[in-house]
Short mmCIF file of C-alpha atoms in Angstrom, two decimals:
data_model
loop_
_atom_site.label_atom_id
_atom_site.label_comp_id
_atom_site.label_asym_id
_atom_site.label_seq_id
_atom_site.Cartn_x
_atom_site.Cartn_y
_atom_site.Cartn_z
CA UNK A 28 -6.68 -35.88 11.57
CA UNK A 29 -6.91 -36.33 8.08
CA UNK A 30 -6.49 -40.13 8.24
CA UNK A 31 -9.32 -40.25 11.23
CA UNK A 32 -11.63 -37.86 9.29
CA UNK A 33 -11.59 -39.24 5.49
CA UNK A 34 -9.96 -42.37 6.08
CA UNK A 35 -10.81 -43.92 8.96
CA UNK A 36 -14.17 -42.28 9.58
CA UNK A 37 -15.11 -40.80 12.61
CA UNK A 38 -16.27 -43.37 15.40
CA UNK A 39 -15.99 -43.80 18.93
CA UNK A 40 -14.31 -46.40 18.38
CA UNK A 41 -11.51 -44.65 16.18
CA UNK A 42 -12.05 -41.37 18.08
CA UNK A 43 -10.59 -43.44 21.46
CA UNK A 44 -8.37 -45.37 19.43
CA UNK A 45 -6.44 -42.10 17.68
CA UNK A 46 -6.40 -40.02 20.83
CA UNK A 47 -4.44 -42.70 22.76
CA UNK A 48 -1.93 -42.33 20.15
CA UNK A 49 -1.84 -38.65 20.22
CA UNK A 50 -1.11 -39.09 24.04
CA UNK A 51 1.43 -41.12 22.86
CA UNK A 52 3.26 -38.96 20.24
CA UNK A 53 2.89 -35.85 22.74
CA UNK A 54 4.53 -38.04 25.35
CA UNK A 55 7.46 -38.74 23.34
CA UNK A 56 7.82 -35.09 22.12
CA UNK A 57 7.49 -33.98 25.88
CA UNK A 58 10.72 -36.61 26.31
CA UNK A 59 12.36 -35.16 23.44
CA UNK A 60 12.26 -31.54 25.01
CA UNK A 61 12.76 -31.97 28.43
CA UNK A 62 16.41 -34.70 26.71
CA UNK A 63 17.43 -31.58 25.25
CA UNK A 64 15.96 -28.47 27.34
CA UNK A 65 15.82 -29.78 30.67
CA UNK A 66 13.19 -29.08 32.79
CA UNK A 67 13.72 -25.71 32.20
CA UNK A 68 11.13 -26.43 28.87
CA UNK A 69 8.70 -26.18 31.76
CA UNK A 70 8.65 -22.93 33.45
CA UNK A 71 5.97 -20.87 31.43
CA UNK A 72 8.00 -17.59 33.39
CA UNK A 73 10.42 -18.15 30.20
CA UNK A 74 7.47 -18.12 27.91
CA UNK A 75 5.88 -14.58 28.88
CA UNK A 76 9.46 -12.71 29.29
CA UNK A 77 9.51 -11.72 25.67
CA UNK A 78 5.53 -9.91 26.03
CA UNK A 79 8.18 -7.45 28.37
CA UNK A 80 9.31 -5.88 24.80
CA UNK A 81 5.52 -5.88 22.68
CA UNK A 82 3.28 -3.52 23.02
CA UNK A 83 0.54 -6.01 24.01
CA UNK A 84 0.05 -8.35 27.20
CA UNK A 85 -0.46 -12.17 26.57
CA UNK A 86 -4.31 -11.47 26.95
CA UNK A 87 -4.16 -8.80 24.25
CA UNK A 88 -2.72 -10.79 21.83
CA UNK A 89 -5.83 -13.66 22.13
CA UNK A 90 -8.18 -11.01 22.25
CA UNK A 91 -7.31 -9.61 19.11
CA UNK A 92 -6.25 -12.69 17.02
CA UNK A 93 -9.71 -13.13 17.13
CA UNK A 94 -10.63 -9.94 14.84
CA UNK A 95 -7.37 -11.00 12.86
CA UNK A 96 -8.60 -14.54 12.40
CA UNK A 97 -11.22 -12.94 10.88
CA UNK A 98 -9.92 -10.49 8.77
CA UNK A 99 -7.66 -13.32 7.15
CA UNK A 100 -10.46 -14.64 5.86
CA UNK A 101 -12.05 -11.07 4.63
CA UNK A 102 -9.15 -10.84 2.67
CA UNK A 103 -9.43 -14.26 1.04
CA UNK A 104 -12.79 -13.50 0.14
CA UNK A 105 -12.28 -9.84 -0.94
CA UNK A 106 -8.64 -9.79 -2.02
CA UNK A 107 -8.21 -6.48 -3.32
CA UNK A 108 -5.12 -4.72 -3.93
CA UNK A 109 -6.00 -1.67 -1.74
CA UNK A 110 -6.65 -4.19 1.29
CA UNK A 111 -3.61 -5.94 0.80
CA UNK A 112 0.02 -4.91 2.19
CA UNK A 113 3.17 -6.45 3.07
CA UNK A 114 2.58 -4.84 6.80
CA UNK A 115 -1.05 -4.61 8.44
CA UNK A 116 -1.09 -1.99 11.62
CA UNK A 117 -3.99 -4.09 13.58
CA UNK A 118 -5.28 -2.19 16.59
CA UNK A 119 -4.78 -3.96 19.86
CA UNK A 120 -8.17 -5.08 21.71
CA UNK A 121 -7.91 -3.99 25.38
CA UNK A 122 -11.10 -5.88 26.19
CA UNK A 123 -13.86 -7.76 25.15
CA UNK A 124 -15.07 -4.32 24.25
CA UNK A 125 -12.35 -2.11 23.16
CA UNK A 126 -12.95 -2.63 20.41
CA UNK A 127 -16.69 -3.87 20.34
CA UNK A 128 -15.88 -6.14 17.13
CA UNK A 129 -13.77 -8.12 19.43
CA UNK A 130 -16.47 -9.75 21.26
CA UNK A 131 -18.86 -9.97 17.73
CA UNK A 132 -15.22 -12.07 16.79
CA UNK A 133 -15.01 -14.42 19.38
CA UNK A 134 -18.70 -15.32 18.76
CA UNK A 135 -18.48 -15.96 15.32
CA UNK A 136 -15.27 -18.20 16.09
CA UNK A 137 -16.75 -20.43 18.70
CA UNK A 138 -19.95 -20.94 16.22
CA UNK A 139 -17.40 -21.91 13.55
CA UNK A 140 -15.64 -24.68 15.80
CA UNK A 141 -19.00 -26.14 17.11
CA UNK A 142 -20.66 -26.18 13.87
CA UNK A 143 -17.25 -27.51 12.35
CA UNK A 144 -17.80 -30.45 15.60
CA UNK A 145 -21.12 -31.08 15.51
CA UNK A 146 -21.06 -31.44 11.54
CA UNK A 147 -18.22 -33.80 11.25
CA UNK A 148 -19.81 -37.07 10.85
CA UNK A 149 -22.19 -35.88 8.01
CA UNK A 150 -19.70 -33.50 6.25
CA UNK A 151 -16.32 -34.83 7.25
CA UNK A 152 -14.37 -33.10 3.87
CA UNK A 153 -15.71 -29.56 4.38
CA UNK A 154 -15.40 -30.03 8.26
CA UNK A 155 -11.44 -30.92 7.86
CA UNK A 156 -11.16 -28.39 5.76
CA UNK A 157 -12.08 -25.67 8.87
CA UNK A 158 -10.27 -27.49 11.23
CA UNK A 159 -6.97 -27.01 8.82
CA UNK A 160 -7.79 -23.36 8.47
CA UNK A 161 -7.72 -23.20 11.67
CA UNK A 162 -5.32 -25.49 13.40
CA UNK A 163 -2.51 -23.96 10.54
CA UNK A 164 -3.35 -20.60 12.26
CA UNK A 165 -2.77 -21.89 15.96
CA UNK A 166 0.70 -21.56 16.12
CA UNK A 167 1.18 -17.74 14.85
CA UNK A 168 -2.53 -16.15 15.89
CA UNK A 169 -2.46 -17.87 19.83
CA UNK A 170 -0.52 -17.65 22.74
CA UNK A 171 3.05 -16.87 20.86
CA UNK A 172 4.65 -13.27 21.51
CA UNK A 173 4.77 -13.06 17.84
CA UNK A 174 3.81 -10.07 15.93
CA UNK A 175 0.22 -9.37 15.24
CA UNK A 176 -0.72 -10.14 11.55
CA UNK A 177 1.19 -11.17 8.36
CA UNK A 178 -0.56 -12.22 5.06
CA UNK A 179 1.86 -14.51 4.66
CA UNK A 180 0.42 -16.60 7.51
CA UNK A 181 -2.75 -17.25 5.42
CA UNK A 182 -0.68 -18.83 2.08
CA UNK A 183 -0.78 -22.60 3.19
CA UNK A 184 -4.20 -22.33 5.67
CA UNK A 185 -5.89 -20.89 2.24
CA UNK A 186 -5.25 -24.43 0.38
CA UNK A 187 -8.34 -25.92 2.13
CA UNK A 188 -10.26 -22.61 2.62
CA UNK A 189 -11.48 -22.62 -0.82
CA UNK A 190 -12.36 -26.49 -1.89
CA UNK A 191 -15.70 -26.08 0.27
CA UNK A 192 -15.82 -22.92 -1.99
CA UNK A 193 -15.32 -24.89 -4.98
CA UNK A 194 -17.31 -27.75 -4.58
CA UNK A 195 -20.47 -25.25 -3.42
CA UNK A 196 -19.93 -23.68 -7.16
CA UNK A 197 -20.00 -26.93 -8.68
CA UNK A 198 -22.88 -27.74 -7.18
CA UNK A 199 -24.54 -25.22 -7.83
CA UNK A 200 -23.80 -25.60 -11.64
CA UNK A 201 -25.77 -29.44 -11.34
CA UNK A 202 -28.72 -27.49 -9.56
CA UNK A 203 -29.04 -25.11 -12.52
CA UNK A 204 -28.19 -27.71 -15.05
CA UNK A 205 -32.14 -27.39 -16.41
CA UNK A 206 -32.24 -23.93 -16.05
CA UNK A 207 -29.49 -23.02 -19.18
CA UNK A 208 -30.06 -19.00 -18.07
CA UNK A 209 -29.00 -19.51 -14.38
CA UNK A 210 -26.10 -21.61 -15.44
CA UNK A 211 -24.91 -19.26 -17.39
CA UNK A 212 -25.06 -16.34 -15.26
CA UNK A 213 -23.13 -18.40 -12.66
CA UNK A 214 -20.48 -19.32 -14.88
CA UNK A 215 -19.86 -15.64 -15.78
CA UNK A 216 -19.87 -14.52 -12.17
CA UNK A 217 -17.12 -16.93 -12.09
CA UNK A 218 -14.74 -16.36 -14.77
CA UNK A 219 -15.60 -12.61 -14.08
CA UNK A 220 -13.93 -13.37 -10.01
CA UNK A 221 -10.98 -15.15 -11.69
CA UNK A 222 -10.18 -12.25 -13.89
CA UNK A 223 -10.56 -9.81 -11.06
CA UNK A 224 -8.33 -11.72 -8.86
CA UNK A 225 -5.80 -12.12 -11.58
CA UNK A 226 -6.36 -8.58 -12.49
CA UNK A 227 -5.54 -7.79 -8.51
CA UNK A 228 -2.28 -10.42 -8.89
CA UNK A 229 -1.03 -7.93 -11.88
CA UNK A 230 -1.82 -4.70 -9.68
CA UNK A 231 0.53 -6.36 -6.36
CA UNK A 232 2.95 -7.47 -8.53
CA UNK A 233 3.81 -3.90 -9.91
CA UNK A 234 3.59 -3.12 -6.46
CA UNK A 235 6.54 -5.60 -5.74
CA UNK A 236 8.99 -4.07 -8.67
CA UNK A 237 11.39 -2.64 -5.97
CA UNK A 238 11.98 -2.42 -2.65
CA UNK A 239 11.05 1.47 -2.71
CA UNK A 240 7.46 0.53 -4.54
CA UNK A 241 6.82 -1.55 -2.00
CA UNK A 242 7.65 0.50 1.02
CA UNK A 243 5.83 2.80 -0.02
CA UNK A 244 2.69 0.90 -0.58
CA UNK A 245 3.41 -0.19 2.71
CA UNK A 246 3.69 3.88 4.03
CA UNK A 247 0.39 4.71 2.25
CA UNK A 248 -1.85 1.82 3.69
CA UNK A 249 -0.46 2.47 7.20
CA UNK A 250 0.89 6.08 7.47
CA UNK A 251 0.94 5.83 11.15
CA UNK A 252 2.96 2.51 11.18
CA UNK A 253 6.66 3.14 12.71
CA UNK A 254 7.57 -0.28 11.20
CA UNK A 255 6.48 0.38 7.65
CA UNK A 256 8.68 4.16 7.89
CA UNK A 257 12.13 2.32 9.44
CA UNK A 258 11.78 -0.45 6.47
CA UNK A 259 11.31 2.34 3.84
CA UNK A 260 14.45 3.83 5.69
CA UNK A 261 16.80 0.41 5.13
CA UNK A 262 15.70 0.57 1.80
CA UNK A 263 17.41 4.03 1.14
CA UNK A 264 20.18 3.14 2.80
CA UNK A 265 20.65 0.39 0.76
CA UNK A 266 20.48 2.60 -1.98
CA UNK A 267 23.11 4.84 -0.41
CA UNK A 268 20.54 8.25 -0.11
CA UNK A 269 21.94 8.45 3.98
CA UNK A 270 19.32 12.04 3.86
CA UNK A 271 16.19 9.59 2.83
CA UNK A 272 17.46 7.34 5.01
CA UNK A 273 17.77 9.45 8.40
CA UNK A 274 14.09 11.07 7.37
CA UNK A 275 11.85 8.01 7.44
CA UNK A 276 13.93 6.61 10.87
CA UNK A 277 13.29 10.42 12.49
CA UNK A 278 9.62 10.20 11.12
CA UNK A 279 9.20 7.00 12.67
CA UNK A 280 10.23 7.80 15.92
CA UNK A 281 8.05 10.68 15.66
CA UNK A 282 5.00 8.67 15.97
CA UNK A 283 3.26 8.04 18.91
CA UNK A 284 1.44 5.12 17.80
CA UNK A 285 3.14 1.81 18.47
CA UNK A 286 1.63 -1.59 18.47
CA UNK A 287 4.43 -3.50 18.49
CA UNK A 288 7.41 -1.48 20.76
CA UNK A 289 9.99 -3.48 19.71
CA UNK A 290 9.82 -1.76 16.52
CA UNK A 291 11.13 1.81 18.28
CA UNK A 292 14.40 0.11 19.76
CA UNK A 293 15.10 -1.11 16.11
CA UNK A 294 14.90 1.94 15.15
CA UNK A 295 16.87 3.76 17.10
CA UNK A 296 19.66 0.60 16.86
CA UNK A 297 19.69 1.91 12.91
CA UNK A 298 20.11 5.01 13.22
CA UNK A 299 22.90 4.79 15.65
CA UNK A 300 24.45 2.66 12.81
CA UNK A 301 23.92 5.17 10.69
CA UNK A 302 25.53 8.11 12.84
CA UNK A 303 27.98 5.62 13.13
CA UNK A 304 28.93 4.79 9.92
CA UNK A 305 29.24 9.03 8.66
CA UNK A 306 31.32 9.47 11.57
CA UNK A 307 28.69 11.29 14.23
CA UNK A 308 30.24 9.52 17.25
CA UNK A 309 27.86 11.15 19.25
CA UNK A 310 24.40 10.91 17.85
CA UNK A 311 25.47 7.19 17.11
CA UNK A 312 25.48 6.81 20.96
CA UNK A 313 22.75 8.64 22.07
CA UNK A 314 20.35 6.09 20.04
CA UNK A 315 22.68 3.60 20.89
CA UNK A 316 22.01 4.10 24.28
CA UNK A 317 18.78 4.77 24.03
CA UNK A 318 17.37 1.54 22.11
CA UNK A 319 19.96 -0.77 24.82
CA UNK A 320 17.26 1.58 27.15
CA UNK A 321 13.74 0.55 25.36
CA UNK A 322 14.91 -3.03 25.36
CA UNK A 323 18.07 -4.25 27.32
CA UNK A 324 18.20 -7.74 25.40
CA UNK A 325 19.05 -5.71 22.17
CA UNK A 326 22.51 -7.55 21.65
CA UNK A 327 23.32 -5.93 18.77
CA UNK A 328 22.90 -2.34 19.89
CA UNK A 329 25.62 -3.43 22.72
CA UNK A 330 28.23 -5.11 19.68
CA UNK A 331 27.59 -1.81 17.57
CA UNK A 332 28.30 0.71 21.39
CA UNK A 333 31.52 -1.74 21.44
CA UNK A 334 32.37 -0.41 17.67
CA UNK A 335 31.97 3.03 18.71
CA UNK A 336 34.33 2.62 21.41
CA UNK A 337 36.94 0.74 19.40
CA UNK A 338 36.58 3.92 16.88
CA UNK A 339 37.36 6.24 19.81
CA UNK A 340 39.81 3.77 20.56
CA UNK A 341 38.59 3.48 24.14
CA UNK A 342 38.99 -0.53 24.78
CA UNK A 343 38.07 -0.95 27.93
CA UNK A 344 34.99 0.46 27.09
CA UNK A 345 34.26 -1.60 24.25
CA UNK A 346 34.66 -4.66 25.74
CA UNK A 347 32.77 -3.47 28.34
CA UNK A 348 29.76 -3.30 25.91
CA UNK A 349 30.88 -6.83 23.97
CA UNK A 350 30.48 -8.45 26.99
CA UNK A 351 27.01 -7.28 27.55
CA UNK A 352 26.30 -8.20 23.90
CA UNK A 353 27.32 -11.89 24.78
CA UNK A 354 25.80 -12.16 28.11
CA UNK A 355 22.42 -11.71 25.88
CA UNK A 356 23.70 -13.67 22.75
CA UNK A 357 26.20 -16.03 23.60
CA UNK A 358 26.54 -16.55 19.26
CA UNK A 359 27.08 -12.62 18.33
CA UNK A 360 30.16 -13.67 16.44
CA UNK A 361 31.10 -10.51 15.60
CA UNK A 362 31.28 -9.60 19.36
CA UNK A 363 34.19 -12.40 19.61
CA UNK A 364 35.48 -11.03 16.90
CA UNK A 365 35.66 -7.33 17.92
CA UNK A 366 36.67 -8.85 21.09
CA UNK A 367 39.69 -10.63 19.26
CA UNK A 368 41.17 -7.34 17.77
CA UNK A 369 40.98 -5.70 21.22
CA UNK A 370 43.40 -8.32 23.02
CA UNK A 371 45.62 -7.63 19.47
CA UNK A 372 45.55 -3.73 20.24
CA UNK A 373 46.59 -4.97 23.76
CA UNK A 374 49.43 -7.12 22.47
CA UNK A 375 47.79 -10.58 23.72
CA UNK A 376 47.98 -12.31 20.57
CA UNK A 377 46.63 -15.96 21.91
CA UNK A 378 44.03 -14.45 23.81
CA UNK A 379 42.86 -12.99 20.37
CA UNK A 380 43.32 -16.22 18.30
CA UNK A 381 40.77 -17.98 20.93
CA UNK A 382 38.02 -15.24 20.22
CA UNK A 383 38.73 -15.03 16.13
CA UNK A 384 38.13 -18.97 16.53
CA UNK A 385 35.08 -18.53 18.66
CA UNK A 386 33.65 -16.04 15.80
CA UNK A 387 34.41 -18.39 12.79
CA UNK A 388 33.03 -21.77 14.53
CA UNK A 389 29.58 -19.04 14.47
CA UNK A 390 30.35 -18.08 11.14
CA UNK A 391 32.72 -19.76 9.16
CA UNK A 392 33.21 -17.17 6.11
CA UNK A 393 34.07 -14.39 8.42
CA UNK A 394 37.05 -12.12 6.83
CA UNK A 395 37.58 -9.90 9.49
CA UNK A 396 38.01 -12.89 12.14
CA UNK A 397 40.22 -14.57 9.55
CA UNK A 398 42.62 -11.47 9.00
CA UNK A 399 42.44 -11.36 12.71
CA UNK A 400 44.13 -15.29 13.03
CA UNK A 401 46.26 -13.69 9.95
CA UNK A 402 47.50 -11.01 11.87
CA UNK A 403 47.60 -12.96 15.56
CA UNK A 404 50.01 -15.90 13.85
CA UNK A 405 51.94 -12.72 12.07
CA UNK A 406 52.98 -11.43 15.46
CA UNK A 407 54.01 -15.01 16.55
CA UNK A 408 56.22 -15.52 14.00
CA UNK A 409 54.10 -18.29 12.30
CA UNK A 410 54.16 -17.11 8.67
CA UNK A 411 52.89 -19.92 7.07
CA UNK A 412 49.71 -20.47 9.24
CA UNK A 413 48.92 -16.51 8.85
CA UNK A 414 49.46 -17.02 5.10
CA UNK A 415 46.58 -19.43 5.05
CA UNK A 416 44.17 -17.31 6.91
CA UNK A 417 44.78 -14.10 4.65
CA UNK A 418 44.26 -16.45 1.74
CA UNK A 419 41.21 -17.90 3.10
CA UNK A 420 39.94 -14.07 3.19
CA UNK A 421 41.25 -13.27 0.32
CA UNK A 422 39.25 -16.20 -1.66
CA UNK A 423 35.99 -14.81 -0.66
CA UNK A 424 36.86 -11.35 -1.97
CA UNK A 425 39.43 -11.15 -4.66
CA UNK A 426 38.99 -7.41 -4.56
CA UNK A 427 40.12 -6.76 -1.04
CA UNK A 428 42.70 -4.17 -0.90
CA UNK A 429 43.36 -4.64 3.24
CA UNK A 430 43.93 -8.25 3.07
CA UNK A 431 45.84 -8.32 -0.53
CA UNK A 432 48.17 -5.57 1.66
CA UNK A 433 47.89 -8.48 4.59
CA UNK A 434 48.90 -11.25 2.01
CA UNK A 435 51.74 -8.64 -0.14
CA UNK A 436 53.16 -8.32 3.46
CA UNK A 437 53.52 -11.94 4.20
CA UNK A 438 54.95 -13.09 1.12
CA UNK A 439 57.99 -10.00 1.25
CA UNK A 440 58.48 -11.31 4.63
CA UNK A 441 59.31 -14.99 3.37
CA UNK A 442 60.93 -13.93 0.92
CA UNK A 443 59.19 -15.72 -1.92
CA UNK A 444 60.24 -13.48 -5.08
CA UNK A 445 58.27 -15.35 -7.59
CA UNK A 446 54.85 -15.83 -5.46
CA UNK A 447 55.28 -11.75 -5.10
CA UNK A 448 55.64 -11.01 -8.65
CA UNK A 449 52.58 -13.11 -9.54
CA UNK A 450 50.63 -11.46 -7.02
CA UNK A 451 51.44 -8.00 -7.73
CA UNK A 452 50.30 -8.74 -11.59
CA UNK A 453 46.88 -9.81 -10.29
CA UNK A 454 46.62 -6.76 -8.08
CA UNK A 455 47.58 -4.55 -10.55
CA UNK A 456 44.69 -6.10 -13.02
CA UNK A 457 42.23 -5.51 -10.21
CA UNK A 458 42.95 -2.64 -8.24
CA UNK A 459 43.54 1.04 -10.28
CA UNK A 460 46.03 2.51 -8.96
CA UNK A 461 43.97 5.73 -7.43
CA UNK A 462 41.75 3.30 -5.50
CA UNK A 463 45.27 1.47 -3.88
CA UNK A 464 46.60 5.28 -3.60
CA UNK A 465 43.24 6.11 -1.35
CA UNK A 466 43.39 3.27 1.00
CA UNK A 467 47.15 3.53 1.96
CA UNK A 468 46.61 7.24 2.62
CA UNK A 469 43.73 6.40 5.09
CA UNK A 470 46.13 4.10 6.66
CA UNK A 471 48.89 6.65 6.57
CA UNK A 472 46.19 9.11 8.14
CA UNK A 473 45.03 6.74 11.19
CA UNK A 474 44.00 6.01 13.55
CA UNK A 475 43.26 2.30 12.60
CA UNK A 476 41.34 1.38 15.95
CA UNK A 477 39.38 -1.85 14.48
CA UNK A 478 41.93 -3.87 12.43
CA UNK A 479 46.11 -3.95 12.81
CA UNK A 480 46.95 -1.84 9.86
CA UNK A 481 49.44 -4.10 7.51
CA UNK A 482 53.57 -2.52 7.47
CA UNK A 483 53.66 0.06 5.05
CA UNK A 484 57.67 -0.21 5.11
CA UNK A 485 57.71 -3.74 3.41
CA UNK A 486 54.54 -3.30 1.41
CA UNK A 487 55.40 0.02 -0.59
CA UNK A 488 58.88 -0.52 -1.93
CA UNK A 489 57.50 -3.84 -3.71
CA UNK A 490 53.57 -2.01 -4.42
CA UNK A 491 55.37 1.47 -5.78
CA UNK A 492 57.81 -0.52 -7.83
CA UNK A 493 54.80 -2.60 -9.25
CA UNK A 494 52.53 0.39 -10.17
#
């Protein structure tokens, strides 16, 4: 388009000429897919299945892109802090009149595109410049099930927005260049915008000091947004405050309003996790449960069910629940991975090494999946090959107690005397001995339902010795 508008120029001629190679280029995309989708790229059935999960129908979501088209541009024009947030809560339109600003949108956009046609010989700049405001919002404000709004969606569509802008200022400037007074009071009008707008780039970026600043910028523009309270949430838990935490995910679920219901099954999903990880078994499987409930594809609320089964130590169960987290995600490494230490617990050690392999050809720097081949090719007898694994996890963090136990382990069992006294000088360097004390008393404890605990018989004649 921009060769045909400011290059070529715009004439039947070169109109016909470019569209047969459009044709062309869409034919050999359409190839491309259907090479490596099948003709499975075709059925539009695929396409609407993820609408099942938002809180808007297909028509919705075109109906009130409209208003958001718009309101992308309000906030280019009038960017002011208090508009702006990371998270906009846009009301969906039901109809062409629910809201009534809906249909007052639509107008104004078809008047935009045919004055943007109709003026494209005579103004072809300023009339490319529309068209790549608008095409660059076609993908994220049409038929997608995407969410709603982002202000991020208006960064590269605003490039173009504002040279009609510009060159209507400079204009303006020759017009007035015999009338000194009128030139003057357009030049301070803008310098006076520039230093507002910086002014309002100073104001957002105090807003974006933390992540807590700007949750809660996000919690004061849209009180009612579930979304904005479940992100303020993973921020405290971040930050370790597990009461802050569990407030804002209770307070979102608490609200009724919910334009986007994918948000609620997220929510629950974390606060299952959360139940989870301070050792409330059951809470963590009530919202478990429930956010599989909301929305059935949610693979990872079936891997983290699996994980509190393997806690209870109730396999069958688990991989029960793993399986249902692949049949949705076929790449949920940590699903093969859980699945791995299962068939361990069950005493299949090759069974295992095929689903810690599966997990690492996902994701290669897994540690738990390479412990796993550490401890599989341990039970085989295969020293040397489990050596290499537990060093593999070891490299990516020095400071791992479980798999320097793994690795202390190994080398007793081979017997190499001078590998073990090197070792056990590193550990001691970067372990203190209360934090070392801790962790083999939590293995002493047990259970140990996710990963084989390491022999405590070889490891704490050598370890007590050391210490």
């Amino acid at each position: 388009l921009l060769d045909l508008y400011l290059f070529q120029g715009l004439t039947w001629g070169k109109i016909k000429k470019n569209a047969i190679i459009f044709i062309i280029l869409l034919l050999v995309l359409l190839i491309l897919a259907l090479s490596l989708y099948g003709p499975s790229i075709l059925d539009l059935t695929r396409f609407l299945k993820p609408y099942a999960y938002r809180g808007f129908t297909l028509g919705e979501r075109l109906l009130t892109e409209s208003r958001v088209i718009l309101f992308y541009v309000s906030l280019l024009l009038y960017p002011m802090p208090s508009r702006l947030s990371l998270s906009h809560d846009i009301p969906v339109s039901h109809s062409l009149i629910d809201p009534p600003t809906t249909i007052f949108a639509i107008i104004i956009l078809f008047v935009s595109v045919a004055l943007i046609v109709i003026k494209s010989r005579k103004w072809p700049f300023i009339s490319y410049c529309g068209l790549f405001f608008l095409l660059n919002h076609v993908i994220e404000s049409s038929i997608y099930p995407l969410e709603l709004s982002f202000e991020h969606r208006n960064y590269l569509p605003s490039m173009l927005f504002f040279a009609p802008l510009a060159i209507l200022a400079i204009k303006s400037l020759y017009f007035f260049s015999y009338r000194r007074i009128m030139q003057f009071i357009l030049s301070a009008f803008i310098i006076l915008l520039m230093i507002s707008w910086g002014n309002g780039t100073y104001l957002r970026n105090i807003v974006w000091k933390t992540g807590e600043s700007l949750w809660l910028d996000v919690v004061e523009e849209n009180p009612a947004s579930p979304r904005a309270h479940h992100n303020l949430g993973i921020y405290y838990g971040e930050k370790g405050d597990i009461k802050k935490q569990i407030e804002e995910y209770q307070t979102a679920l608490s609200l009724k309003k919910d334009s986007h219901s994918i948000v609620k099954p997220l929510i629950h999903h974390s606060l299952g996790l959360v139940y989870l990880k301070t050792g409330d078994t059951k809470k963590a499987q009530y919202h478990l449960l429930k956010a599989v409930e909301l929305d059935p594809a949610l693979f990872e609320a079936y891997t983290s069910l699996g994980a509190v089964f393997m806690g209870e130590e109730d396999y069958d169960r688990a991989h029960f629940y793993f399986n249902k987290s692949l049949a949705h995600n076929q790449r949920e490494y940590r699903a093969y991975n859980n699945l791995g230490h299962i068939y361990l617990k069950k005493g299949d050690a090759e069974k295992a090494i095929l689903f810690f392999m599966k997990a690492l050809s996902i994701e290669k720097d897994f540690k738990s999946a390479l412990r796993g081949l550490g401890v599989s090719y341990k039970r085989k007898k295969e020293y040397e090959r489990a050596k290499d694994y537990f060093e593999r996890a070891l490299a990516l963090n020095r400071k791992n107690i479980l798999t320097r136990l793994y690795l202390l382990e190994i080398f007793s069992i081979l017997g190499d005397h001078e590998r073990i006294k090197a070792f056990l000088s590193e550990t001691l360097d970067i372990i203190p001995p209360e934090k070392m004390r801790a962790y083999i008393d939590e293995i002493r404890r047990g259970p140990f339902p996710y990963e084989e605990p390491p022999d405590l018989k070889i490891i704490l004649p050598v370890l007590g010795e050391a210490y």
